[in-house]
Amino acid sequence: MENITTLTSEQITKDLMPQQFGRNGKIWVAILVLICLIGAYAYYLQLKDGLIVTNMRDYVSWGIYISNFVFFVAISLVGSLITAVFRLANVEWSTPLTRIAEIIAVSAITFASLIIIVDMGRPERLLNLFAYGRIQSPIMWDVIVITTYLFISILLLYIPLLPDLKIMGEQDTKGPKWLKKFYRFLGSFWKGNPAQEKISNKSITILCILIIPVAFCIHTVTSWLFATTYRPGWDSTNFGAYFISGAFLVGAGAVVTAMFVVRKMYSLEKYITEEHFDKMGKIVVLLALLYLYFNVNEYLVPAFKMKKAEEGHLDELFTGQFAPLFWFAILVGMVIPILVLVTKKGRKPLPMFITGIMVVVGAWFKRYLIVTPTLLHPFLPMTNVPENFKHYFPSWEEWAIALGSLSGALLIITFFVRIFPIIPIQETITQQNEKATS
Amino acid sequence: MNEHTSTSRRDFLLAGFATAAAVGCSDSTNPFTPEMAVAPSGEKVKLLSVTGEIIEVDKAFLKPVPDVPQLSNAEERKGIPGKKFVMVIDLARCKNLRKCQSACNHMHRVHSGQNWIKVLSMQDGEHTAPYWQPTTCMHCDEPPCVKVCPVDATFKRQDGLVLIDSDRCIGCRFCMAACPYSTRVFNWGDPGVTADVADQHYSCETSMPQKKGTVGKCDFCPDMTRRNELPHCVSACPNGVFFFGDMNEDSVSNGAETFRFSDLIKDKAGYRLMEDLGTKPSVYYLPPVNRNFPYESGL
C-alpha cells in the first residue's frame, strides 16, 4: 500500500485506464468466441431435436447443465463477499478487488439464468412461470431471488463506476469515438458534486446491506432444489450452509485467478500488490477450511450410519466409479489449496494463481458430483429401461453448451476489462488522498 | 344440372346426420357446413342412420369431425366429483408377464423403450424372498411432484388423481427429481406418435398426445373411468393382479372379482410403498404370500 501513496492522481488515472487488446488478448478473445459459437450451434441442434441430443435420460434427468448452473450461482456469490461484506467491515485493502469481484458476479449470474433456460424441455414456455407461477415451488423462489440478485449486482457495479465514467469521458485519449459516447451515455448525469456523492455513498451502503441476505438466498434456494427432494445425497439439512461455504470458496478462487491475470496483462503491480495476494490467500484458506468442514458433515454422518438408500450412493463416491472425481474435488479443490496457502511462500502471486485455478476446477467437478451420482441411485431398482438410461456421460452437445456458457462468462469479463477501468480510479485516488492527509 | 345440385344437397345433409350419429356427437351446431362446393365422387359409403336404417352416402361428402375437446381443461383439472380412486396390487399373483405394461404402452402411445408401468424384481434383504412388484404412479395424497411444479402443470384432482398438462409443462424435470418412486418419464425427443394422434387436442385425462420436451406418467386412465371401465393395465392382466376402484364406495375390482376395499386391505395386510416418506400413496400392495406362481416362473 505504501507505494501507492507516492503516486499522483494523474499517474493513477493513466495507469488504470483500460488498454487495447494485445496479441495475446486477441487470441484469447478469438478462442472464447469460437467456443461460444460451437456452443450456440449445439444449442441450435438441441432446439431442433429436443433434449434427446443430451445424454440425460429418465433416471439422470439433470446433468451438467444443472451442475453448471449451480457452479455459476456459486461463483456469483463472491460479489457480495468482496464488495459488501468487506465494505461494511471497513476493509480498505479490498478496494482494487471490488470491481473484479462484481463483474465476476454479474457475468456468472447472467449465465446462470441462461443455462437454466438451456436445460428446459420447452424454453419457449418460459413465460408460463409468470402466467401460471406457483409460489410454493422452490423454482419460483429461485427465479425471484436470482433476478433480484442480478439487479442489485448490476447496480453495485454501476454506481461505483459513475465517477470513473466521468474521468473516462473527459480523458482526451485516442480511443474510438463511440466509446466516448458510450461513457457519456452511461454517466453524463454524474457531476461529482458533494450532494451526488452523498447519495451515491448512501445507495452503495444500502445495496451492500441488501445484497448479503439476497446472496444467501440465491444459493440456499439453489441448494433447496435438491434438499427438498427425498433422494439420498440430497436429503440433507446441511445443504444450504454447505452450498454457501462452497460458493464463497469458488468465488474467492475466481477472484484470485482474475486478479493475477489482470495484474499481469495491465502491469498493475503497484495497485494489486503482493500484500493483496497474501490477504486473499488467507481468506481462501479460511473458506476452504469452512467448506471442508461442511463436507465432513455432509459425507461422514451418513457414512457412519450407512442407511440402505445412502449406501449405494456413498460407495460409488468413495470407492466406485465416481471415486477418482470425488477425491480429485476434495484434494485439488480443498486440501491442497489449504496446504499450499498456509505457507507464506504459497501466498505469492504465481502459486496463488495456480491454486486459484485448482479451486475453481475442483469446484466445477464438485457440483457435477452433487447432481449426477444421486440420480443414479433411485429408491426403486432401475429396471425395464434401456441400458443407456443407467449411466450418464455428457454428450458433445452438452459439453459444447456448458463450455460455451463458461466462455461466454469469461468473454463478458474480458470485454468489461477492455472497456472499463477494472480497478476503481476515483476510489483509489480518494483513498490515497486520505492516506496522505492523515 | 339443377336437379343434380339438389340431389347432392340431400345426400350431403344425410351424410351429415349419419356421421354425426355415428360418432355420437350431439352438438347443436353442424360441423358439416360446407365451406366450398363438393363434387360427388360417385363412390358410395354405407352408414347407419339415426333411425337404424342403412343408408348410402357419397364418399366425397364425408368429412372428419373436427378435433373438439370432449372436456375443458378446467373440468379435467377438477376431476370426477365424489370419487376417490384407489388401486390394489396383489403381489401374490404377479409373475412378471408384463401384459399390463404392453397394454399401457400401446394405449397411451408411450415412446418405445420407456414405460409408465414397470415390473420390478424386488428383494428387500439378503435372506428375504424375491418377488415381482408392478409399479404405477402412486397418485400420492401428498404428491412431492405437485409440490415442486413451478407452473401447476402437474396437479392433484379432487378424485385423488395426479395428472399432467403437457400443454403447460415447461420441461424443468423438477417433478422427476422429486418423485421417490421414479415413476415419471420424459419425452427427450419427438415422442414418435403417428400423425393422427399427434394432431389431436391434448387431454390431461388420456395424457395424449405426448409432447416433445414434456413429462409423462401413469394417469390411472380417467377417460376409461368416466365410461365406467377399468384402466388398461387392470383389464389386460390375465392373473388379476390389479384391482381398481373407488374408496368412497369402498370397492375395488379386477374385472372378474370385486372386493370390499377395506376388507381386502384388512384381511391381506395391505401396505403402501415408502410410508415413512409421508407421501400417502393411493396404491396399496398385498404382500406376496401364498403365491399363485413361484418367483422363478417370471424370470
XYZ file of C-alpha atoms in Angstrom:
737
model
C 0.000 0.000 0.000
C 2.870 2.387 0.836
C 3.956 2.630 -2.761
C 0.517 3.861 -3.884
C 0.751 6.910 -1.632
C 3.654 8.227 -3.638
C 1.580 8.396 -6.839
C -0.177 11.459 -8.200
C -3.800 11.345 -9.349
C -2.703 11.820 -12.984
C -0.397 8.848 -12.687
C -3.139 6.699 -11.159
C -5.614 7.700 -13.867
C -3.092 6.904 -16.567
C -2.159 3.543 -15.048
C -5.687 2.371 -14.541
C -7.108 3.347 -17.938
C -8.391 0.340 -19.891
C -5.989 -0.688 -22.603
C -6.448 -2.187 -26.033
C -6.023 -5.919 -26.513
C -2.501 -7.023 -27.279
C -1.755 -10.087 -29.394
C -2.470 -12.473 -26.510
C -5.657 -10.628 -25.743
C -6.870 -11.015 -29.305
C -6.070 -14.733 -29.372
C -7.845 -15.146 -26.044
C -10.973 -13.380 -27.336
C -10.895 -15.348 -30.590
C -10.745 -18.672 -28.736
C -13.602 -17.685 -26.430
C -15.746 -16.506 -29.345
C -15.061 -19.753 -31.186
C -16.112 -21.874 -28.184
C -19.225 -19.723 -27.796
C -20.126 -20.250 -31.454
C -19.719 -24.025 -31.170
C -21.931 -23.900 -28.076
C -24.518 -21.834 -29.946
C -24.540 -24.376 -32.776
C -25.006 -27.220 -30.278
C -27.909 -25.326 -28.743
C -29.417 -24.871 -32.186
C -29.289 -28.664 -32.596
C -30.899 -29.075 -29.199
C -33.695 -26.661 -30.067
C -34.289 -28.533 -33.304
C -34.297 -32.113 -31.974
C -35.065 -31.622 -28.293
C -33.130 -32.700 -25.218
C -32.595 -36.066 -26.903
C -29.244 -34.672 -28.112
C -28.087 -34.728 -24.499
C -27.257 -37.942 -22.703
C -29.716 -37.193 -19.928
C -32.440 -39.814 -19.633
C -35.270 -40.699 -17.258
C -33.037 -41.512 -14.281
C -30.299 -38.935 -14.754
C -32.769 -36.216 -15.624
C -30.421 -33.427 -14.548
C -26.876 -33.414 -15.898
C -24.074 -30.929 -16.449
C -26.456 -28.115 -17.360
C -27.743 -28.113 -13.806
C -24.325 -28.632 -12.233
C -23.048 -25.783 -14.389
C -25.962 -23.656 -13.175
C -25.084 -24.402 -9.561
C -21.450 -23.548 -10.344
C -22.422 -20.168 -11.829
C -24.706 -19.296 -8.928
C -21.911 -20.303 -6.554
C -19.231 -18.221 -8.206
C -21.501 -15.181 -8.356
C -21.699 -15.052 -4.577
C -18.216 -13.584 -4.385
C -19.543 -10.195 -5.444
C -21.410 -9.930 -2.199
C -18.434 -11.124 -0.183
C -15.742 -8.808 -1.516
C -17.925 -5.797 -2.199
C -20.492 -5.895 0.533
C -19.047 -7.790 3.466
C -15.625 -6.133 3.184
C -17.112 -2.705 2.661
C -19.390 -2.952 5.658
C -16.472 -4.273 7.703
C -14.366 -1.278 6.586
C -11.722 -3.460 4.961
C -9.807 -0.866 2.957
C -7.325 -3.069 1.149
C -10.118 -4.712 -0.863
C -10.788 -1.557 -2.949
C -8.819 -2.694 -6.046
C -10.643 -6.053 -5.968
C -14.239 -4.878 -5.658
C -14.856 -4.339 -9.337
C -13.206 -7.629 -10.331
C -15.488 -9.428 -7.874
C -18.567 -7.559 -9.002
C -18.112 -8.208 -12.733
C -17.499 -11.888 -11.997
C -20.786 -11.862 -10.054
C -22.736 -10.135 -12.829
C -21.456 -12.293 -15.673
C -21.850 -15.523 -13.665
C -25.407 -14.809 -12.582
C -26.315 -13.808 -16.154
C -25.084 -17.127 -17.469
C -26.735 -18.987 -14.586
C -30.064 -17.643 -15.851
C -29.215 -18.557 -19.441
C -28.045 -22.092 -18.678
C -31.206 -22.858 -16.731
C -33.225 -21.911 -19.815
C -30.995 -24.213 -21.874
C -31.946 -27.041 -19.521
C -35.674 -26.558 -20.101
C -37.505 -29.007 -22.331
C -39.782 -26.213 -23.566
C -37.806 -22.962 -23.384
C -40.473 -21.159 -25.426
C -42.840 -21.625 -22.472
C -40.608 -19.642 -20.112
C -43.345 -17.073 -19.626
C -45.576 -19.777 -18.117
C -43.547 -19.107 -14.979
C -45.239 -15.736 -14.797
C -48.604 -16.702 -16.256
C -49.134 -19.756 -14.043
C -46.376 -19.406 -11.434
C -46.870 -21.301 -8.191
C -45.122 -19.583 -5.318
C -44.952 -22.905 -3.429
C -42.334 -24.239 -5.845
C -38.645 -23.703 -4.968
C -38.056 -22.936 -8.660
C -40.176 -19.809 -8.292
C -38.154 -18.794 -5.247
C -35.029 -19.204 -7.341
C -36.468 -17.121 -10.183
C -37.328 -14.319 -7.758
C -34.052 -14.216 -5.806
C -31.800 -14.647 -8.834
C -33.494 -11.781 -10.659
C -33.184 -9.620 -7.541
C -29.547 -10.550 -7.126
C -28.810 -9.769 -10.769
C -30.262 -6.266 -10.472
C -28.573 -5.456 -7.165
C -25.263 -6.729 -8.569
C -25.615 -4.598 -11.685
C -26.320 -1.542 -9.529
C -23.357 -2.335 -7.295
C -21.222 -2.493 -10.400
C -22.704 0.619 -11.964
C -22.946 3.156 -9.138
C -19.270 2.985 -8.095
C -18.433 3.193 -11.803
C -20.035 6.644 -12.209
C -17.075 8.802 -11.081
C -14.794 6.722 -13.282
C -17.110 7.172 -16.256
C -16.760 10.916 -15.828
C -12.979 10.603 -15.811
C -13.103 8.352 -18.863
C -15.386 10.714 -20.746
C -13.151 13.676 -20.060
C -9.905 11.985 -20.992
C -8.567 13.030 -24.384
C -7.247 9.656 -25.408
C -7.124 8.313 -28.923
C -9.876 5.792 -28.216
C -12.771 5.323 -30.661
C -15.492 7.974 -30.693
C -18.350 5.582 -29.946
C -16.652 4.502 -26.774
C -16.525 8.094 -25.550
C -20.195 8.455 -26.422
C -20.918 5.239 -24.584
C -19.214 6.508 -21.424
C -21.162 9.761 -21.635
C -24.403 7.908 -22.277
C -23.856 5.829 -19.176
C -22.732 8.562 -16.827
C -23.319 12.062 -18.180
C -25.588 12.982 -15.267
C -22.737 12.470 -12.823
C -21.265 15.825 -11.849
C -19.302 14.565 -8.876
C -20.597 17.271 -6.529
C -20.877 16.544 -2.777
C -24.662 16.121 -2.944
C -24.357 13.419 -5.581
C -21.536 11.764 -3.754
C -23.607 11.636 -0.611
C -26.489 9.945 -2.454
C -24.099 7.564 -4.146
C -22.399 6.556 -0.900
C -25.734 6.060 0.791
C -27.060 3.935 -2.085
C -23.958 1.786 -2.101
C -24.260 1.191 1.626
C -27.946 0.287 1.296
C -27.210 -2.057 -1.620
C -24.356 -3.654 0.323
C -26.672 -4.386 3.208
C -29.398 -5.647 0.857
C -27.189 -7.908 -1.191
C -25.986 -10.048 1.703
C -29.338 -11.661 2.568
C -30.182 -11.906 -1.158
C -26.852 -13.639 -1.821
C -27.540 -16.086 0.977
C -30.977 -16.637 -0.517
C -29.816 -17.399 -4.058
C -27.526 -20.151 -3.003
C -29.652 -21.509 -0.208
C -32.642 -21.711 -2.541
C -30.458 -23.337 -5.200
C -29.407 -25.948 -2.650
C -33.072 -26.467 -1.783
C -33.799 -27.505 -5.366
C -32.016 -30.659 -4.234
C -32.618 -30.712 -0.492
C -36.414 -30.505 -0.845
C -36.425 -33.936 -2.513
C -36.162 -37.293 -0.763
C -33.130 -38.594 -2.585
C -30.029 -39.975 -0.855
C -27.225 -37.446 -1.174
C -29.663 -34.526 -1.428
C -31.964 -35.108 1.521
C -29.832 -33.094 3.929
C -30.459 -30.222 6.316
C -26.776 -29.305 5.906
C -27.279 -28.302 2.284
C -27.826 -24.540 2.494
C -24.740 -23.860 4.592
C -22.744 -26.450 2.642
C -23.560 -24.707 -0.653
C -22.885 -21.204 0.624
C -19.490 -22.060 2.104
C -18.537 -23.773 -1.154
C -19.771 -20.774 -3.110
C -17.617 -18.304 -1.215
C -14.624 -20.581 -1.741
C -15.016 -20.905 -5.511
C -15.734 -17.191 -5.830
C -12.610 -16.286 -3.898
C -10.651 -18.699 -6.106
C -12.026 -16.985 -9.191
C -11.108 -13.535 -7.878
C -7.562 -14.690 -7.136
C -7.239 -16.081 -10.668
C -8.696 -12.941 -12.244
C -6.573 -10.533 -10.220
C -3.426 -12.372 -11.254
C -4.348 -12.177 -14.944
C -5.447 -8.526 -14.820
C -2.326 -7.536 -12.879
C -0.092 -9.272 -15.394
C -1.855 -8.001 -18.533
C -2.175 -4.367 -17.408
C 1.058 -4.282 -15.372
C -0.783 -3.228 -12.241
C 1.838 -4.410 -9.763
C 1.595 -1.076 -7.958
C -2.114 -1.466 -7.327
C -2.645 -5.180 -6.882
C 0.309 -5.825 -4.627
C 1.747 -8.994 -3.172
C 0.064 -7.938 0.021
C -3.303 -8.327 -1.699
C -2.408 -11.843 -2.720
C -1.236 -12.585 0.786
C -4.502 -11.403 2.281
C -6.668 -13.143 -0.323
C -4.624 -16.301 0.285
C -5.531 -16.246 3.962
C -9.180 -15.770 3.062
C -9.076 -18.726 0.669
C -7.582 -20.901 3.421
C -10.318 -19.873 5.805
C -13.059 -20.529 3.246
C -11.553 -23.854 2.170
C -11.394 -24.995 5.791
C -15.001 -23.983 6.237
C -16.085 -25.859 3.123
C -14.067 -28.897 4.148
C -15.828 -28.825 7.496
C -19.226 -28.913 5.804
C -18.036 -31.705 3.514
C -17.070 -33.792 6.517
C -20.565 -33.200 7.886
C -22.169 -33.994 4.579
C -20.419 -37.315 3.999
C -19.204 -38.616 7.331
C -22.540 -38.544 9.131
C -24.497 -40.596 6.575
C -21.450 -42.840 6.036
C -21.381 -43.588 9.752
C -24.964 -44.848 9.618
C -24.869 -46.308 6.103
C -28.627 -46.373 5.631
C -29.599 -48.665 2.802
C -30.597 -45.889 0.440
C -27.390 -43.929 1.098
C -25.088 -46.925 0.909
C -25.018 -47.393 -2.860
C -24.562 -43.682 -3.391
C -21.716 -43.290 -0.903
C -19.920 -46.458 -2.034
C -19.969 -45.146 -5.570
C -18.428 -41.843 -4.426
C -15.820 -43.209 -2.021
C -14.610 -46.263 -3.909
C -16.771 -46.715 -7.021
C -16.930 -45.153 -10.461
C -17.067 -41.565 -9.128
C -14.199 -42.077 -6.648
C -11.420 -40.537 -8.805
C -13.522 -37.433 -9.406
C -14.681 -37.278 -5.792
C -11.172 -37.430 -4.319
C -9.942 -35.049 -7.019
C -12.542 -32.489 -5.968
C -11.709 -32.898 -2.287
C -7.923 -32.887 -2.702
C -7.454 -30.416 -5.546
C -10.396 -28.212 -4.622
C -9.771 -28.009 -0.884
C -6.940 -29.930 0.780
C -4.013 -28.993 -1.493
C -5.002 -25.294 -1.642
C -5.115 -25.240 2.167
C -1.681 -26.874 2.425
C -0.143 -24.512 -0.140
C -1.718 -21.319 1.096
C -0.980 -21.724 4.802
C 2.673 -21.118 3.967
C 3.898 -17.567 3.362
C 5.633 -18.651 0.141
C 2.405 -20.223 -1.113
C 0.697 -16.843 -0.991
C 2.978 -15.293 -3.627
C 1.125 -14.363 -6.855
C 2.088 -17.338 -9.038
C 1.315 -20.171 -6.584
C -1.857 -18.257 -5.703
C -2.852 -18.189 -9.361
C -2.339 -21.937 -9.692
C -4.247 -22.747 -6.513
C -6.992 -20.347 -7.639
C -7.438 -22.372 -10.812
C -7.360 -25.599 -8.791
C -10.113 -24.317 -6.523
C -12.303 -23.299 -9.475
C -11.789 -26.531 -11.445
C -12.282 -28.660 -8.325
C -15.459 -26.734 -7.580
C -16.874 -27.328 -11.061
C -16.468 -31.099 -10.705
C -17.760 -30.933 -7.156
C -21.063 -29.536 -8.497
C -21.224 -32.378 -11.010
C -20.748 -34.849 -8.157
C -23.538 -33.262 -6.174
C -26.046 -33.525 -9.031
C -25.440 -36.698 -11.016
C -24.451 -39.640 -8.753
C -27.560 -39.130 -6.619
C -29.817 -39.534 -9.636
C -28.179 -42.865 -10.447
C -29.341 -44.192 -7.065
C -33.126 -44.063 -7.013
C -35.078 -45.823 -4.263
C -36.576 -48.428 -6.592
C -34.320 -50.530 -8.834
C -33.604 -49.319 -12.369
C -35.266 -51.991 -14.494
C -37.451 -52.138 -17.606
C -35.417 -49.335 -19.181
C -32.867 -49.248 -21.997
C -29.282 -49.874 -20.938
C -28.157 -46.276 -21.614
C -30.637 -44.969 -19.007
C -28.460 -46.481 -16.280
C -25.338 -44.422 -16.995
C -24.542 -40.842 -17.712
C -21.742 -39.197 -19.561
C -22.488 -35.845 -21.198
C -22.842 -35.786 -24.997
C -20.683 -33.464 -27.097
C -23.610 -31.049 -27.350
C -23.785 -30.832 -23.564
C -20.050 -30.247 -23.286
C -20.177 -27.644 -26.061
C -23.045 -25.754 -24.451
C -21.530 -25.938 -20.960
C -18.106 -24.811 -22.179
C -19.777 -22.191 -24.361
C -21.522 -20.737 -21.323
C -18.259 -20.673 -19.361
C -16.539 -18.949 -22.297
C -19.431 -16.514 -22.546
C -18.995 -15.543 -18.908
C -15.254 -15.077 -19.446
C -15.976 -13.037 -22.560
C -18.205 -10.625 -20.631
C -15.446 -10.187 -18.049
C -12.828 -9.710 -20.778
C -14.814 -7.035 -22.608
C -15.604 -5.302 -19.352
C -11.907 -5.122 -18.543
C -11.271 -3.788 -22.045
C -13.885 -1.012 -21.802
C -13.927 -0.005 -18.146
C -11.186 0.534 -15.566
C -11.081 -2.737 -13.666
C -9.611 -1.007 -10.613
C -11.757 1.911 -9.413
C -9.815 5.085 -10.342
C -11.678 7.623 -8.264
C -11.772 5.439 -5.167
C -8.062 4.731 -5.410
C -7.326 8.461 -5.672
C -9.619 9.306 -2.761
C -8.138 6.594 -0.603
C -4.634 7.787 -1.402
C -5.515 11.395 -0.590
C -6.991 10.304 2.717
C -3.778 8.436 3.485
C -1.690 11.470 2.545
C -3.608 13.858 4.798
C -3.730 11.527 7.798
C -77.854 -29.538 -63.671
C -80.396 -28.080 -61.289
C -81.676 -31.479 -60.297
C -78.166 -32.722 -59.777
C -77.387 -29.971 -57.249
C -80.492 -30.640 -55.220
C -79.716 -34.353 -55.094
C -76.238 -33.748 -53.880
C -77.506 -31.384 -51.190
C -79.857 -34.045 -49.899
C -77.014 -36.542 -49.985
C -74.907 -34.102 -48.129
C -77.393 -33.488 -45.339
C -77.912 -37.198 -44.896
C -74.201 -37.707 -44.661
C -74.039 -35.028 -42.038
C -76.683 -36.522 -39.833
C -75.494 -40.033 -40.293
C -71.884 -39.275 -39.441
C -72.948 -37.170 -36.509
C -74.985 -40.081 -35.249
C -72.149 -42.485 -35.887
C -69.705 -40.565 -33.714
C -72.317 -39.798 -31.098
C -71.899 -36.078 -31.444
C -74.851 -34.123 -30.064
C -73.541 -30.635 -30.786
C -76.285 -28.245 -31.904
C -74.029 -26.536 -34.441
C -73.477 -28.615 -37.508
C -69.763 -29.022 -38.122
C -70.503 -30.078 -41.693
C -71.479 -26.713 -43.065
C -69.801 -26.759 -46.459
C -67.017 -24.247 -46.858
C -66.861 -24.968 -50.590
C -68.864 -26.845 -53.185
C -68.003 -30.538 -53.161
C -68.319 -32.592 -56.322
C -69.685 -36.111 -55.749
C -67.114 -38.785 -56.388
C -69.669 -41.454 -57.335
C -68.271 -43.814 -54.704
C -70.872 -44.642 -52.057
C -70.381 -45.478 -48.391
C -72.921 -47.364 -46.244
C -73.853 -45.743 -42.942
C -76.312 -46.409 -40.151
C -78.865 -43.597 -39.778
C -80.315 -42.337 -36.502
C -83.468 -44.372 -37.046
C -81.475 -47.540 -37.639
C -81.759 -47.712 -41.429
C -78.745 -48.436 -43.555
C -78.214 -45.537 -45.933
C -75.770 -44.778 -48.696
C -73.827 -41.521 -48.905
C -71.391 -40.272 -51.479
C -67.857 -40.552 -50.120
C -66.959 -37.005 -51.173
C -69.390 -35.577 -48.608
C -67.821 -37.309 -45.666
C -65.680 -35.067 -43.528
C -63.845 -35.992 -40.388
C -65.211 -34.491 -37.184
C -63.067 -31.503 -36.294
C -60.946 -32.036 -33.179
C -63.115 -30.717 -30.383
C -62.032 -31.461 -26.815
C -64.632 -33.551 -25.008
C -63.878 -31.919 -21.667
C -62.484 -28.488 -20.989
C -59.098 -28.147 -19.343
C -60.810 -26.715 -16.248
C -63.057 -29.789 -15.935
C -60.103 -32.101 -16.462
C -58.254 -30.338 -13.679
C -61.193 -30.621 -11.296
C -61.792 -34.351 -11.557
C -64.821 -36.580 -11.199
C -66.955 -35.377 -8.271
C -67.482 -37.715 -5.343
C -64.766 -40.166 -6.325
C -61.509 -41.128 -4.606
C -59.711 -43.589 -6.792
C -57.573 -46.331 -5.342
C -55.593 -49.247 -6.693
C -54.662 -52.506 -5.002
C -51.846 -54.622 -6.430
C -51.740 -58.241 -5.288
C -48.088 -59.276 -5.338
C -49.044 -62.935 -4.728
C -50.465 -63.092 -8.241
C -47.767 -61.426 -10.314
C -45.413 -63.485 -12.460
C -43.847 -60.684 -14.492
C -45.937 -61.259 -17.610
C -45.956 -57.513 -18.261
C -49.262 -57.582 -20.108
C -50.115 -54.504 -18.034
C -47.060 -52.777 -19.390
C -47.646 -53.571 -23.037
C -51.347 -52.630 -22.864
C -50.485 -49.358 -21.154
C -47.705 -48.532 -23.603
C -49.948 -49.316 -26.535
C -52.986 -47.388 -25.339
C -51.016 -44.303 -24.311
C -48.580 -44.457 -27.227
C -45.662 -44.412 -24.802
C -42.336 -43.858 -26.535
C -40.663 -47.188 -27.196
C -38.108 -48.070 -24.548
C -39.984 -46.113 -21.906
C -42.690 -47.495 -19.622
C -45.262 -45.950 -17.372
C -45.688 -49.259 -15.581
C -42.576 -51.083 -14.519
C -42.473 -54.593 -13.122
C -39.566 -54.645 -10.706
C -37.729 -57.645 -9.379
C -37.568 -56.918 -5.669
C -35.644 -58.464 -2.827
C -35.763 -56.473 0.397
C -32.938 -58.176 2.256
C -30.224 -60.728 1.757
C -32.251 -63.650 3.097
C -35.724 -62.483 2.173
C -37.761 -63.882 -0.697
C -37.659 -62.187 -4.076
C -40.941 -61.113 -5.663
C -42.310 -59.198 -8.646
C -43.631 -55.720 -7.991
C -45.546 -53.793 -10.644
C -45.291 -50.049 -10.027
C -47.624 -47.430 -11.409
C -47.848 -43.798 -10.423
C -48.767 -43.823 -6.729
C -51.156 -40.857 -7.116
C -49.996 -39.670 -3.706
C -52.238 -37.605 -1.472
C -49.163 -35.532 -0.566
C -47.584 -35.590 -4.026
C -43.949 -34.389 -3.993
C -44.140 -33.738 -7.747
C -47.094 -31.360 -7.405
C -45.368 -29.535 -4.548
C -42.356 -28.652 -6.689
C -44.005 -27.918 -10.045
C -43.459 -24.218 -10.763
C -46.346 -23.787 -13.222
C -49.128 -26.084 -11.970
C -48.576 -28.354 -14.966
C -48.847 -31.375 -12.714
C -51.766 -31.147 -10.342
C -53.847 -33.086 -7.826
C -57.553 -33.514 -8.554
C -60.420 -33.862 -6.104
C -60.825 -37.512 -7.121
C -57.265 -38.185 -5.986
C -55.575 -38.371 -9.373
C -52.281 -36.637 -10.115
C -52.284 -35.659 -13.780
C -50.120 -33.702 -16.208
C -50.972 -30.818 -18.506
C -48.461 -31.247 -21.315
C -49.616 -28.016 -22.897
C -48.319 -26.149 -19.882
C -45.263 -28.182 -18.792
C -42.021 -26.241 -19.242
C -39.824 -29.345 -19.052
C -37.784 -28.423 -15.967
C -37.930 -32.042 -14.678
C -38.044 -31.000 -11.025
C -41.001 -33.394 -10.600
C -38.823 -36.269 -11.833
C -36.177 -35.443 -9.244
C -38.820 -35.091 -6.551
C -40.668 -38.373 -7.192
C -39.213 -41.045 -4.878
C -40.904 -43.791 -6.929
C -39.113 -42.772 -10.177
C -42.424 -43.063 -11.948
C -42.040 -40.202 -14.379
C -40.671 -40.396 -17.909
C -39.637 -37.537 -20.140
C -40.120 -37.002 -23.857
C -36.484 -36.216 -24.564
C -37.062 -36.101 -28.296
C -40.027 -36.405 -30.577
C -42.496 -38.744 -28.814
C -42.882 -40.664 -32.063
C -46.679 -40.800 -32.189
C -48.476 -41.211 -35.507
C -49.742 -38.072 -37.218
C -53.422 -38.743 -36.433
C -52.658 -38.915 -32.699
C -50.213 -36.027 -32.786
C -52.850 -33.727 -34.293
C -55.367 -34.456 -31.539
C -56.177 -31.938 -28.884
C -54.141 -32.706 -25.755
C -56.191 -34.162 -22.951
C -54.961 -34.429 -19.348
C -57.260 -37.440 -18.951
C -55.797 -39.520 -21.760
C -52.331 -37.938 -21.426
C -52.284 -37.933 -25.219
C -50.726 -36.908 -27.460
C -47.364 -36.943 -25.688
C -45.381 -33.818 -26.475
C -41.696 -33.249 -27.018
C -39.900 -31.716 -24.060
C -42.597 -32.507 -21.512
C -43.030 -35.092 -18.799
C -45.365 -38.109 -18.797
C -46.527 -40.808 -16.408
C -49.291 -43.258 -15.455
C -52.632 -41.434 -15.219
C -54.960 -44.191 -13.868
C -56.887 -43.860 -17.179
C -59.586 -41.396 -16.083
C -61.043 -41.475 -19.611
C -61.848 -45.170 -19.049
C -63.214 -44.439 -15.586
C -65.604 -41.852 -16.981
C -67.017 -44.631 -19.172
C -67.262 -46.931 -16.137
C -64.483 -49.105 -17.475
C -61.297 -50.279 -15.797
C -57.830 -48.870 -16.562
C -55.973 -50.680 -19.342
C -53.454 -52.403 -17.055
C -56.241 -53.830 -14.877
C -58.170 -55.373 -17.749
C -55.016 -56.543 -19.538
C -53.654 -58.590 -16.643
C -54.613 -62.270 -17.077
C -53.760 -63.038 -13.451
C -55.951 -60.376 -11.900
C -53.077 -58.671 -10.126
C -54.558 -55.162 -10.312
C -57.710 -54.054 -8.524
C -59.104 -50.619 -9.218
C -61.944 -48.824 -7.555
C -63.349 -46.011 -5.501
C -62.522 -45.562 -1.839
C -65.786 -43.759 -1.198
C -67.717 -46.760 -2.489
C -65.233 -48.989 -0.635
C -64.987 -51.402 -3.535
C -62.230 -52.499 -5.880
C -62.394 -54.805 -8.871
C -60.040 -56.534 -11.263
C -62.860 -57.246 -13.703
C -63.506 -60.822 -12.592
C -63.611 -60.324 -8.823
C -64.847 -57.422 -6.743
C -63.888 -56.882 -3.123
C -64.748 -54.507 -0.372
C -61.564 -52.410 -0.302
C -61.317 -52.126 3.481
C -61.851 -55.865 3.974
C -59.253 -56.740 1.373
C -56.640 -54.492 2.954
C -57.518 -55.760 6.424
C -57.583 -59.460 5.571
C -54.452 -59.487 3.479
C -52.469 -56.871 5.454
C -52.184 -54.386 2.614
C -49.473 -51.754 2.774
C -48.163 -48.804 0.778
C -44.665 -48.139 -0.552
C -42.290 -45.890 1.410
C -44.880 -44.998 4.017
C -42.109 -43.292 6.005
C -41.784 -40.521 3.398
C -45.272 -39.277 4.154
C -46.354 -39.169 0.523
C -49.605 -41.075 1.260
C -49.901 -43.114 -1.949
C -53.247 -44.215 -3.427
C -51.748 -47.563 -4.440
C -51.867 -50.396 -1.899
C -49.899 -53.618 -2.141
C -50.919 -57.035 -0.864
C -47.857 -58.949 0.348
C -46.510 -61.848 -1.761
C -47.748 -64.682 0.461
C -49.453 -67.931 -0.656
C -48.341 -67.109 -4.151
C -50.033 -68.339 -7.291
C -46.676 -68.635 -9.050
C -43.128 -69.154 -7.856
C -40.847 -66.125 -8.350
C -38.710 -68.105 -10.816
C -41.607 -68.507 -13.256
C -41.313 -64.809 -14.038
C -37.633 -64.807 -14.900
